[in-house]
Coordinates of C-alpha atoms in Angstrom, one line a residue:
Chain A
M1 CA 5.6 55.2 -80.2
R2 CA 7.1 58.6 -79.7
T3 CA 4.9 59.5 -76.6
T4 CA 5.9 56.1 -75.1
I5 CA 9.5 57.0 -75.5
F6 CA 9.0 60.3 -73.8
R7 CA 7.1 58.7 -71.0
V8 CA 9.9 56.2 -70.5
A9 CA 12.5 58.9 -70.5
A10 CA 10.5 61.0 -67.9
T11 CA 10.1 58.0 -65.6
L12 CA 13.8 57.2 -66.0
W13 CA 14.8 60.8 -65.1
A14 CA 12.6 60.5 -62.0
N15 CA 14.6 57.5 -60.8
R16 CA 17.6 58.5 -58.7
K17 CA 20.0 55.8 -59.9
A18 CA 19.0 56.3 -63.6
R19 CA 19.5 60.0 -63.3
A20 CA 23.0 59.6 -61.9
G21 CA 23.8 57.1 -64.7
L22 CA 22.4 59.4 -67.4
S23 CA 24.4 62.4 -66.0
I24 CA 27.6 60.5 -66.2
L25 CA 26.9 59.4 -69.7
F26 CA 26.3 63.0 -70.7
V27 CA 29.6 64.0 -69.3
F28 CA 31.4 61.2 -71.2
A29 CA 29.6 62.2 -74.4
A30 CA 30.6 65.8 -73.9
V31 CA 34.2 64.8 -73.3
A32 CA 34.2 62.6 -76.5
V33 CA 32.8 65.5 -78.6
L34 CA 35.1 68.2 -77.1
A35 CA 38.2 66.0 -76.9
P36 CA 40.2 68.2 -79.3
L37 CA 39.4 71.3 -77.1
L38 CA 40.0 69.6 -73.8
A39 CA 43.2 67.6 -74.6
P40 CA 46.4 69.5 -73.9
Y41 CA 48.3 67.8 -76.7
S42 CA 47.7 65.6 -79.7
P43 CA 47.2 62.0 -78.5
T44 CA 49.6 60.6 -81.1
A45 CA 52.4 63.1 -80.6
T46 CA 55.5 61.2 -79.4
N47 CA 57.8 64.1 -78.8
F48 CA 57.8 64.1 -75.0
A49 CA 60.1 62.3 -72.5
R50 CA 59.3 58.6 -72.3
S51 CA 57.7 57.0 -69.3
A52 CA 57.7 60.3 -67.4
P53 CA 55.9 60.4 -64.1
A54 CA 52.9 62.6 -63.4
S55 CA 53.8 66.3 -63.5
W56 CA 52.0 69.7 -64.1
S57 CA 52.6 69.5 -67.9
H58 CA 51.6 65.8 -68.0
P59 CA 49.0 65.2 -65.2
L60 CA 48.9 61.4 -65.9
G61 CA 52.5 61.1 -67.0
T62 CA 53.6 59.9 -70.5
T63 CA 53.5 56.5 -72.1
G64 CA 56.4 54.3 -72.9
S65 CA 56.6 55.8 -76.4
G66 CA 56.4 59.4 -75.1
Q67 CA 52.7 60.3 -75.6
D68 CA 50.7 62.4 -73.2
A69 CA 48.5 60.0 -71.2
L70 CA 45.8 62.5 -70.4
S71 CA 45.2 63.4 -74.0
Q72 CA 45.0 59.7 -74.9
L73 CA 42.5 59.2 -72.1
L74 CA 40.3 62.0 -73.3
Y75 CA 40.4 60.9 -77.0
G76 CA 39.9 57.3 -75.9
T77 CA 36.4 58.2 -74.7
R78 CA 35.4 58.3 -78.3
I79 CA 36.2 54.7 -79.1
S80 CA 34.7 53.3 -76.0
L81 CA 31.4 55.3 -76.5
F82 CA 31.4 54.4 -80.2
V83 CA 32.0 50.7 -79.8
G84 CA 29.8 50.5 -76.7
F85 CA 26.7 52.2 -78.2
G86 CA 27.4 51.0 -81.7
A87 CA 27.7 47.3 -80.7
G88 CA 24.8 47.8 -78.2
L89 CA 22.6 49.2 -81.0
A90 CA 23.6 46.5 -83.5
A91 CA 23.0 43.7 -81.0
T92 CA 19.7 45.1 -79.9
I93 CA 18.4 45.4 -83.5
V94 CA 19.4 41.7 -84.1
A95 CA 17.8 40.8 -80.8
M96 CA 14.6 42.6 -81.7
L97 CA 14.3 41.0 -85.2
V98 CA 15.1 37.5 -83.9
G99 CA 13.1 37.9 -80.7
V100 CA 10.0 39.4 -82.3
V101 CA 9.9 37.0 -85.2
A102 CA 10.6 34.0 -83.0
G103 CA 7.9 35.1 -80.6
Y104 CA 5.3 35.9 -83.2
A105 CA 5.9 33.3 -85.8
R106 CA 4.8 29.7 -85.6
G107 CA 6.3 26.5 -87.1
P108 CA 9.9 25.9 -88.2
I109 CA 11.0 29.6 -88.1
E110 CA 10.1 29.8 -84.4
V111 CA 12.0 26.6 -83.7
I112 CA 15.1 27.5 -85.7
L113 CA 15.4 31.0 -84.3
G114 CA 14.7 29.8 -80.8
F115 CA 17.4 27.1 -81.2
A116 CA 19.9 29.6 -82.6
T117 CA 19.2 32.0 -79.6
N118 CA 19.8 29.2 -77.1
L119 CA 22.9 28.1 -78.8
F120 CA 24.5 31.6 -78.8
L121 CA 23.3 32.0 -75.2
V122 CA 25.3 29.1 -73.9
I123 CA 28.5 29.5 -76.0
P124 CA 30.8 31.3 -73.7
G125 CA 31.1 34.9 -74.9
L126 CA 34.8 35.8 -74.3
P127 CA 36.3 32.6 -75.8
L128 CA 34.0 33.0 -78.9
M129 CA 35.0 36.6 -79.3
I130 CA 38.6 35.8 -79.0
V131 CA 38.4 32.9 -81.5
L132 CA 36.4 35.1 -84.0
A133 CA 38.8 37.9 -83.6
A134 CA 41.7 35.5 -84.2
Y135 CA 40.2 34.1 -87.4
L136 CA 39.2 37.5 -88.9
P137 CA 42.0 38.8 -91.1
T138 CA 41.9 42.4 -90.1
R139 CA 42.4 43.9 -86.7
G140 CA 40.7 47.2 -85.7
V141 CA 37.8 48.9 -84.2
G142 CA 35.4 47.7 -86.9
T143 CA 36.4 44.0 -86.3
I144 CA 35.8 44.4 -82.5
L145 CA 32.4 46.1 -83.2
V146 CA 31.4 43.1 -85.4
V147 CA 32.7 40.5 -83.0
V148 CA 31.0 42.1 -80.0
S149 CA 27.7 42.5 -81.9
V150 CA 27.7 38.9 -83.2
T151 CA 28.2 37.5 -79.7
G152 CA 26.0 40.0 -77.8
W153 CA 22.4 39.7 -79.1
A154 CA 21.2 36.4 -77.7
W155 CA 20.3 37.5 -74.2
G156 CA 18.1 40.3 -75.5
A157 CA 16.5 38.0 -78.1
R158 CA 15.4 35.5 -75.5
V159 CA 13.8 38.2 -73.3
L160 CA 12.1 39.9 -76.2
R161 CA 10.9 36.6 -77.6
S162 CA 9.0 35.6 -74.4
Q163 CA 7.6 39.1 -74.1
T164 CA 6.4 39.0 -77.7
A165 CA 4.8 35.6 -77.2
T166 CA 3.0 36.9 -74.1
L167 CA 1.8 40.1 -75.9
A168 CA 0.7 38.1 -79.0
A169 CA -1.7 36.1 -76.8
R170 CA -3.4 39.3 -75.4
E171 CA -6.8 40.5 -76.4
F172 CA -5.7 43.7 -78.0
V173 CA -3.5 41.9 -80.5
A174 CA -6.3 39.5 -81.2
A175 CA -8.6 42.5 -81.8
A176 CA -6.1 44.1 -84.1
R177 CA -5.8 40.8 -86.0
L178 CA -9.6 40.5 -86.3
A179 CA -9.8 44.1 -87.4
G180 CA -7.7 43.0 -90.4
E181 CA -4.4 44.7 -89.6
G182 CA -1.4 43.4 -91.4
I183 CA 1.4 41.5 -89.6
W184 CA 3.9 44.3 -89.8
R185 CA 1.4 46.9 -88.5
I186 CA 0.6 44.6 -85.6
V187 CA 4.3 44.1 -84.8
W188 CA 5.3 47.7 -85.1
H189 CA 2.2 49.4 -83.7
E190 CA 0.8 46.9 -81.2
I191 CA 3.7 44.8 -80.0
V192 CA 6.9 46.8 -80.2
P193 CA 5.6 49.9 -78.3
N194 CA 4.8 47.6 -75.4
M195 CA 8.4 46.5 -75.2
V196 CA 10.2 49.8 -75.2
S197 CA 11.5 49.4 -71.7
L198 CA 12.7 45.9 -72.5
L199 CA 14.4 47.2 -75.7
A200 CA 16.1 49.9 -73.7
A201 CA 17.2 47.4 -71.1
S202 CA 18.7 45.1 -73.6
F203 CA 20.3 48.1 -75.4
F204 CA 22.1 49.3 -72.2
G205 CA 22.9 45.7 -71.1
A206 CA 24.5 45.0 -74.5
S207 CA 26.3 48.3 -74.4
T208 CA 27.8 47.7 -71.0
A209 CA 28.9 44.3 -72.1
A210 CA 30.4 45.8 -75.3
V211 CA 32.4 48.4 -73.4
L212 CA 33.9 45.7 -71.2
A213 CA 34.5 43.3 -74.1
E214 CA 36.2 45.9 -76.2
A215 CA 38.5 46.8 -73.4
G216 CA 39.3 43.1 -72.8
L217 CA 39.9 42.3 -76.5
E218 CA 42.2 45.3 -76.9
F219 CA 44.0 44.5 -73.7
L220 CA 44.8 41.1 -75.1
G221 CA 46.2 42.8 -78.2
L222 CA 43.4 41.6 -80.5
G223 CA 42.6 45.1 -81.6
N224 CA 44.7 47.5 -83.6
P225 CA 47.4 48.6 -81.1
S226 CA 47.8 52.0 -82.8
T227 CA 44.2 53.0 -82.1
I228 CA 43.8 55.5 -79.2
S229 CA 41.4 53.9 -76.8
W230 CA 41.3 52.9 -73.1
G231 CA 41.8 49.2 -74.0
T232 CA 44.9 49.9 -76.0
M233 CA 46.2 52.2 -73.3
L234 CA 46.0 49.3 -70.9
F235 CA 47.6 47.0 -73.5
W236 CA 50.6 49.3 -73.8
A237 CA 50.8 49.9 -70.1
Q238 CA 51.0 46.2 -69.5
N239 CA 53.5 45.6 -72.4
S240 CA 55.8 48.5 -71.4
N241 CA 55.7 47.3 -67.8
A242 CA 54.3 50.5 -66.6
L243 CA 53.8 48.9 -63.2
L244 CA 57.5 48.1 -62.8
T245 CA 58.4 51.7 -63.5
G246 CA 55.8 52.8 -60.9
Q247 CA 53.5 54.5 -63.4
W248 CA 50.3 53.3 -61.9
A249 CA 48.3 56.2 -63.3
L250 CA 48.6 54.7 -66.8
L251 CA 46.8 51.7 -65.5
V252 CA 44.4 53.2 -63.0
A253 CA 43.0 56.0 -65.2
P254 CA 41.7 54.0 -68.2
G255 CA 40.4 51.3 -65.8
L256 CA 38.5 53.8 -63.7
C257 CA 37.0 55.4 -66.9
I258 CA 35.9 52.0 -68.2
A259 CA 34.4 51.1 -64.8
L260 CA 32.6 54.5 -64.5
L261 CA 31.2 54.3 -68.0
A262 CA 30.0 50.7 -67.5
S263 CA 28.5 51.4 -64.2
A264 CA 26.7 54.5 -65.6
M265 CA 25.1 52.2 -68.1
S266 CA 24.1 49.7 -65.4
L267 CA 22.7 52.5 -63.3
V268 CA 20.4 53.5 -66.2
N269 CA 19.4 49.9 -66.5
F270 CA 18.4 49.8 -62.8
G271 CA 16.0 52.6 -63.6
I272 CA 14.6 50.8 -66.6
D273 CA 14.1 47.6 -64.4
A274 CA 12.1 49.7 -62.0
I275 CA 9.8 50.8 -64.9
G276 CA 9.2 47.2 -65.9
N277 CA 9.0 45.8 -62.4
P278 CA 7.3 48.2 -59.9
R279 CA 8.4 46.0 -57.0
L280 CA 12.0 47.3 -57.5
R281 CA 10.8 50.9 -57.7
E282 CA 12.2 53.2 -55.1
R283 CA 9.8 54.3 -52.4
Chain B
M1 CA 13.2 9.1 -66.7
R2 CA 10.8 10.3 -69.3
Y3 CA 11.9 13.8 -68.5
V4 CA 15.5 12.8 -69.2
L5 CA 14.6 11.2 -72.5
R6 CA 12.7 14.3 -73.6
R7 CA 15.7 16.5 -72.9
L8 CA 18.2 14.2 -74.5
P9 CA 17.5 15.1 -78.2
V10 CA 17.9 18.8 -77.4
L11 CA 21.3 18.1 -76.0
V12 CA 22.4 16.0 -78.9
I13 CA 21.3 18.6 -81.5
T14 CA 23.0 21.4 -79.6
L15 CA 26.2 19.4 -79.3
W16 CA 26.1 18.7 -83.0
A17 CA 25.5 22.4 -83.8
A18 CA 28.4 23.4 -81.5
V19 CA 30.7 20.8 -83.1
T20 CA 29.7 21.9 -86.6
L21 CA 30.1 25.6 -85.8
N22 CA 33.6 24.8 -84.6
F23 CA 34.2 23.1 -87.9
L24 CA 32.8 25.8 -90.1
L25 CA 34.2 28.9 -88.3
P26 CA 37.8 28.7 -89.5
R27 CA 36.6 27.6 -93.0
L28 CA 34.2 30.5 -93.4
M29 CA 37.0 33.0 -92.8
P30 CA 39.2 34.3 -95.6
G31 CA 42.6 32.6 -96.0
T32 CA 43.5 29.2 -94.6
P33 CA 44.8 29.1 -91.0
A34 CA 46.7 25.9 -91.9
G35 CA 48.4 27.7 -94.8
A36 CA 49.5 30.5 -92.5
A37 CA 50.9 28.0 -90.1
V38 CA 52.7 26.1 -92.8
A39 CA 54.3 29.3 -94.0
K40 CA 55.3 30.2 -90.5
L41 CA 56.8 26.8 -89.8
A42 CA 58.7 26.8 -93.1
G43 CA 60.5 29.9 -92.0
Q44 CA 62.1 32.5 -94.2
G45 CA 63.4 30.2 -97.0
S46 CA 61.2 29.5 -100.0
V47 CA 59.1 26.3 -99.6
S48 CA 59.1 23.8 -102.4
A49 CA 55.8 22.0 -103.1
S50 CA 57.1 18.7 -101.7
Q51 CA 58.4 20.5 -98.5
R52 CA 55.0 22.1 -98.1
R53 CA 53.3 18.7 -98.5
A54 CA 55.6 17.1 -96.0
I55 CA 54.8 19.8 -93.4
E56 CA 51.1 19.6 -94.0
V57 CA 51.2 15.8 -93.5
M58 CA 53.2 16.2 -90.4
L59 CA 50.8 18.7 -88.9
G60 CA 47.7 16.8 -90.1
V61 CA 46.4 19.6 -92.3
P62 CA 43.0 18.5 -93.7
H63 CA 42.6 17.8 -97.4
G64 CA 39.8 16.9 -99.7
S65 CA 36.3 18.3 -100.2
L66 CA 34.5 20.0 -97.4
A67 CA 32.2 17.0 -96.9
S68 CA 35.1 14.5 -96.5
Q69 CA 36.9 17.0 -94.2
Y70 CA 33.8 17.2 -92.1
W71 CA 33.5 13.4 -91.9
Q72 CA 37.2 13.1 -90.9
Y73 CA 36.7 15.8 -88.4
L74 CA 33.7 14.1 -86.8
K75 CA 35.6 10.8 -86.7
A76 CA 38.7 12.4 -85.1
I77 CA 36.6 14.2 -82.4
A78 CA 34.7 11.0 -81.6
G79 CA 38.1 9.4 -80.9
G80 CA 39.3 12.3 -78.9
N81 CA 42.0 13.1 -81.5
F82 CA 42.3 16.9 -81.9
G83 CA 45.5 16.8 -83.9
I84 CA 48.9 18.1 -83.1
S85 CA 49.7 21.5 -81.5
Y86 CA 51.8 23.8 -83.6
T87 CA 53.2 25.6 -80.6
Y88 CA 54.0 22.6 -78.4
F89 CA 55.0 20.4 -81.4
P90 CA 55.1 17.4 -81.4
E91 CA 52.7 17.2 -78.4
P92 CA 49.1 16.2 -79.3
V93 CA 46.5 18.9 -78.5
S94 CA 44.7 16.6 -76.1
K95 CA 47.8 16.2 -73.9
V96 CA 48.4 19.9 -73.8
I97 CA 44.8 20.6 -72.8
G98 CA 44.9 17.8 -70.2
A99 CA 47.9 19.4 -68.6
A100 CA 46.2 22.8 -68.2
L101 CA 42.8 21.5 -67.2
P102 CA 43.5 20.6 -63.5
W103 CA 44.8 24.1 -62.8
T104 CA 41.7 25.8 -64.1
L105 CA 39.3 23.3 -62.5
A106 CA 41.0 23.7 -59.1
L107 CA 41.2 27.5 -59.1
V108 CA 38.1 28.7 -61.0
G109 CA 36.0 25.8 -59.7
T110 CA 36.6 26.4 -56.1
V111 CA 36.2 30.2 -56.4
T112 CA 32.9 29.8 -58.4
V113 CA 31.4 27.7 -55.6
M114 CA 32.6 30.2 -53.0
A115 CA 31.3 33.2 -54.9
F116 CA 27.9 31.5 -55.3
V117 CA 27.6 30.6 -51.6
I118 CA 28.8 33.9 -50.3
G119 CA 27.0 36.0 -52.9
T120 CA 23.7 34.3 -52.4
L121 CA 23.8 34.7 -48.6
L122 CA 24.6 38.4 -49.0
G123 CA 21.7 38.7 -51.5
V124 CA 19.3 37.1 -49.0
L125 CA 20.5 39.5 -46.4
A126 CA 20.2 42.6 -48.6
A127 CA 16.6 41.7 -49.6
W128 CA 15.7 40.9 -46.0
K129 CA 17.0 44.3 -44.8
R130 CA 15.5 46.0 -47.8
G131 CA 16.1 49.7 -47.9
S132 CA 18.7 49.6 -45.1
I133 CA 22.2 51.0 -45.4
F134 CA 23.5 47.5 -45.9
D135 CA 21.1 46.9 -48.9
T136 CA 22.0 50.2 -50.6
A137 CA 25.7 49.6 -50.0
A138 CA 25.5 46.1 -51.3
S139 CA 23.5 46.9 -54.5
V140 CA 25.5 50.0 -55.4
G141 CA 28.8 48.4 -54.5
C142 CA 28.0 45.3 -56.5
T143 CA 27.0 47.3 -59.5
F144 CA 30.2 49.2 -59.4
M145 CA 32.3 46.1 -58.8
A146 CA 30.7 44.3 -61.7
A147 CA 31.4 47.3 -63.9
F148 CA 35.2 47.1 -63.4
P149 CA 36.9 45.1 -66.2
Y150 CA 38.1 42.2 -64.2
F151 CA 41.4 42.0 -65.8
W152 CA 41.9 45.5 -64.5
T153 CA 41.1 44.4 -61.0
A154 CA 43.6 41.7 -61.5
L155 CA 46.3 44.2 -62.6
V156 CA 45.6 46.5 -59.6
L157 CA 45.8 43.6 -57.1
L158 CA 48.9 42.4 -58.8
Y159 CA 50.5 45.8 -58.5
V160 CA 49.5 46.5 -54.9
F161 CA 50.0 43.0 -53.3
G162 CA 52.6 41.6 -55.8
F163 CA 54.9 44.5 -56.6
V164 CA 54.5 47.0 -53.9
A165 CA 53.8 44.9 -50.8
G166 CA 55.5 41.8 -52.2
W167 CA 53.2 39.5 -50.3
F168 CA 52.3 37.2 -53.2
P169 CA 54.1 35.8 -56.2
I170 CA 53.6 37.7 -59.5
R171 CA 53.4 35.1 -62.1
G172 CA 52.7 31.4 -62.8
G173 CA 51.0 28.6 -61.0
Y174 CA 54.0 27.5 -58.8
S175 CA 57.5 28.6 -58.1
A176 CA 60.4 27.3 -60.2
S177 CA 62.0 25.7 -57.2
V178 CA 59.4 23.0 -56.8
S179 CA 58.2 20.5 -59.4
P180 CA 54.5 19.5 -59.7
G181 CA 53.7 16.5 -57.7
W182 CA 51.7 15.3 -54.7
D183 CA 54.0 16.8 -52.0
W184 CA 53.6 19.5 -49.4
S185 CA 56.0 22.1 -50.8
F186 CA 54.3 22.0 -54.2
F187 CA 50.9 22.4 -52.6
V188 CA 52.0 25.4 -50.5
S189 CA 53.6 27.0 -53.5
A190 CA 50.5 26.4 -55.7
L191 CA 48.3 27.8 -53.0
G192 CA 50.3 30.9 -52.6
H193 CA 50.2 31.5 -56.4
S194 CA 46.5 31.1 -56.5
V195 CA 45.5 33.6 -53.8
L196 CA 45.6 36.7 -56.0
P197 CA 43.9 35.2 -59.1
A198 CA 41.3 33.6 -56.8
F199 CA 40.6 36.9 -55.0
T200 CA 40.2 38.6 -58.4
I201 CA 37.7 36.1 -59.7
L202 CA 35.8 36.2 -56.4
V203 CA 35.6 40.0 -56.3
S204 CA 34.4 40.2 -59.9
G205 CA 31.9 37.3 -59.6
L206 CA 30.3 38.1 -56.3
G207 CA 28.2 41.1 -57.4
G208 CA 26.1 39.1 -59.9
W209 CA 25.1 36.6 -57.3
V210 CA 24.2 39.2 -54.7
L211 CA 22.1 41.3 -57.1
G212 CA 20.5 38.2 -58.7
M213 CA 19.5 36.7 -55.3
R214 CA 18.3 40.1 -54.0
N215 CA 16.0 40.6 -57.0
N216 CA 14.6 37.0 -56.8
M217 CA 14.0 37.5 -53.1
M218 CA 12.2 40.8 -53.8
G219 CA 9.9 38.9 -56.2
V220 CA 9.2 36.1 -53.7
L221 CA 8.8 38.4 -50.7
G222 CA 5.8 39.9 -52.4
E223 CA 3.9 36.6 -52.7
D224 CA 0.8 35.9 -50.7
Y225 CA 2.2 32.9 -48.9
I226 CA 4.9 35.1 -47.4
V227 CA 2.3 37.6 -46.1
F228 CA 0.4 34.6 -44.7
A229 CA 3.6 33.3 -43.0
E230 CA 4.2 36.7 -41.5
A231 CA 0.5 36.9 -40.4
N232 CA 1.0 33.6 -38.6
G233 CA 3.5 35.3 -36.4
L234 CA 6.6 33.4 -37.7
S235 CA 9.9 35.2 -36.9
P236 CA 11.2 37.3 -39.8
R237 CA 14.3 35.1 -39.9
T238 CA 12.2 32.0 -40.4
V239 CA 10.2 33.7 -43.1
A240 CA 13.2 35.0 -44.9
L241 CA 15.3 31.9 -44.8
R242 CA 12.9 28.9 -44.7
Y243 CA 10.0 30.4 -46.8
A244 CA 11.4 33.0 -49.2
A245 CA 15.0 32.1 -49.8
R246 CA 14.3 28.5 -50.7
N247 CA 12.0 29.5 -53.6
A248 CA 14.1 32.4 -54.6
L249 CA 17.1 30.1 -54.9
L250 CA 15.6 28.2 -57.9
P251 CA 16.7 30.7 -60.7
G252 CA 20.1 30.9 -58.9
V253 CA 20.6 27.2 -59.3
T254 CA 20.3 27.5 -63.1
A255 CA 22.8 30.3 -63.1
F256 CA 25.1 28.3 -60.8
G257 CA 25.0 25.4 -63.2
M258 CA 25.9 27.7 -66.1
A259 CA 28.7 29.2 -64.1
L260 CA 30.0 25.7 -63.3
G261 CA 30.0 25.0 -67.0
L262 CA 31.9 28.2 -67.7
V263 CA 34.6 27.1 -65.2
V264 CA 36.4 25.0 -67.8
G265 CA 36.7 28.1 -70.0
G266 CA 38.6 29.5 -67.1
S267 CA 38.8 33.1 -66.1
L268 CA 40.6 33.9 -69.3
L269 CA 41.8 37.5 -68.6
T270 CA 42.7 36.8 -65.0
E271 CA 44.8 33.8 -66.1
V272 CA 46.5 35.9 -68.7
V273 CA 47.3 38.7 -66.2
F274 CA 48.8 36.3 -63.7
G275 CA 50.3 33.9 -66.3
Y276 CA 48.4 31.1 -64.6
P277 CA 48.9 27.8 -66.4
G278 CA 45.2 27.1 -67.0
I279 CA 42.9 26.7 -70.0
G280 CA 42.3 30.5 -70.4
Y281 CA 46.0 31.3 -70.7
L282 CA 46.4 28.4 -73.0
L283 CA 43.7 29.7 -75.3
Y284 CA 45.3 33.1 -75.3
N285 CA 48.7 31.6 -76.2
A286 CA 47.1 29.5 -78.9
V287 CA 45.6 32.7 -80.4
V288 CA 48.8 34.7 -80.2
N289 CA 50.8 31.9 -81.7
E290 CA 48.2 31.1 -84.4
D291 CA 48.0 27.6 -83.1
Y292 CA 44.7 26.7 -84.8
P293 CA 44.3 23.0 -83.9
L294 CA 44.8 23.9 -80.2
M295 CA 42.5 26.9 -80.5
Q296 CA 39.8 24.9 -82.1
A297 CA 40.0 22.0 -79.6
L298 CA 40.0 24.4 -76.7
F299 CA 36.9 26.2 -78.0
L300 CA 35.2 22.9 -78.4
V301 CA 36.1 21.7 -74.9
I302 CA 34.9 25.0 -73.4
T303 CA 31.6 24.9 -75.4
V304 CA 30.8 21.3 -74.7
S305 CA 31.4 21.6 -71.0
V306 CA 28.9 24.5 -70.9
L307 CA 26.4 22.4 -72.8
M308 CA 26.8 19.4 -70.5
A309 CA 26.5 21.6 -67.4
N310 CA 23.3 23.0 -68.8
F311 CA 21.9 19.6 -69.4
V312 CA 22.7 18.5 -65.9
V313 CA 21.2 21.6 -64.5
D314 CA 18.0 21.0 -66.5
L315 CA 17.8 17.6 -65.0
I316 CA 18.4 18.8 -61.4
Y317 CA 15.8 21.6 -62.0
G318 CA 13.3 18.9 -62.9
L319 CA 14.0 17.3 -59.5
L320 CA 13.8 20.5 -57.5
D321 CA 10.8 22.0 -59.2
P322 CA 8.2 19.4 -60.2
R323 CA 6.3 21.9 -62.2
V324 CA 8.8 21.9 -65.1
R325 CA 8.6 18.1 -65.5
R326 CA 5.2 18.3 -67.1

């Protein structure tokens, strides 16, 4: 398992698109960790002039309630990375459990899990997320994490299910079964190591979707508006009419960061696709 | 016909599951949405038990055991009765939705078809000219475009063309000076209001079609029969369009059907940004105003339309690809 991961990582790094994506992710991760050192002010300090345009002391201007926009942007990286990777991980774990069990099991379990996957696959994601977020009594990062994970696992589960079903029919799995290996050993040591690239693809796919979904939900005001994140920055920019006052930086900066983070994740996924499908590999 | 009959039970079970999910969701959550609405409607003063009862009856708040509520819910849905909207009181929910639906269908429907056609053609071109500058620009550009949160694209377009340039109206589906009807001035006004939302949806939706079609083409172009067609001396254009693209289109048809089903759900965030009077904006307003009957009905309508679209696509797929019929 470990050697497989290293091999996947090495192949990824050899791919130009994936390398670009990984580099951008490293930069964002560094910003998230070093935010207190990089940010010129506290992101919650409100003792500056309100709605000030960009200047040397406030490169991105200040918000409608007098906070430094650049500091907010730097600190906001934390929430986006946390929700993105957190929801991506949660969705991938659910997808792996459902997909592997549905692909390997026979009988009613397979039917029920397959049905649940297809159901969640066709229910439109954003409306479901919004309705869920509206029903849940608390508003905050945790709620968004749960909502995004609950709605994001089905695509990965379907892909992993068909891959498991294919692998389960192969000779080496039959050999392992005849050798008397238990079901968990077969799943963990024979099947899952052959799906590492698919798991990685569904992880980055789910993370990309989570970053965008989190921004969308917070923009609609379904998050906790006092959290410092890119989505809430956009929410406040919209609600304080930042565009009318000409403060386009309040809008452009968080949007570009979200786009850059999401495209970095997609770029990594291009590299993973190339591992799984040699036809797409760069010559 | 046998193929249709075999697909039908799946549709019925999925519909039932979606309807039941819609019933259970609000009841699984802590607190009662109806109670919150009653409290909100009652205002600041204290509510006596009889007042509360009167409000509940007026709004049609469900009573009784879970099973009897479920039965009433199923009966009401079968009759197209979704209750009364809290926000647009005393309008029934079905009427509110009916008023918003044409806006969304016209805008998002048209743009979805456009995005599919343009995107697929570009995808064919990118795969055909594989490795060229056009291919690289198209794939990288589409990845980047798909990564932008589309409500953000909407905001930027709104700022540049609405506020700064002032070419297009900023909010709504038509200007206040005209009233909805089948006349020319209304049509022009509605068209002008739809340009920016339409462009936003087109820009954010195009990338997926381009990349999808390109990847499908890549797969098909590696097949033996393509090599055979090339060896026969057919022109590259004929091979790409008549031989490869036709087969590569099949997965695209499925995705297109799903996209058509999603049309009813609207382009929620775009509609919110532009204040466009469609289904997405309505759902947003229902959530903000805690209008639970409206929210539930909208979610059901959105889900059911996707399920129906999927069913139709399954049937069409059976016609297009005889292999799946067996």
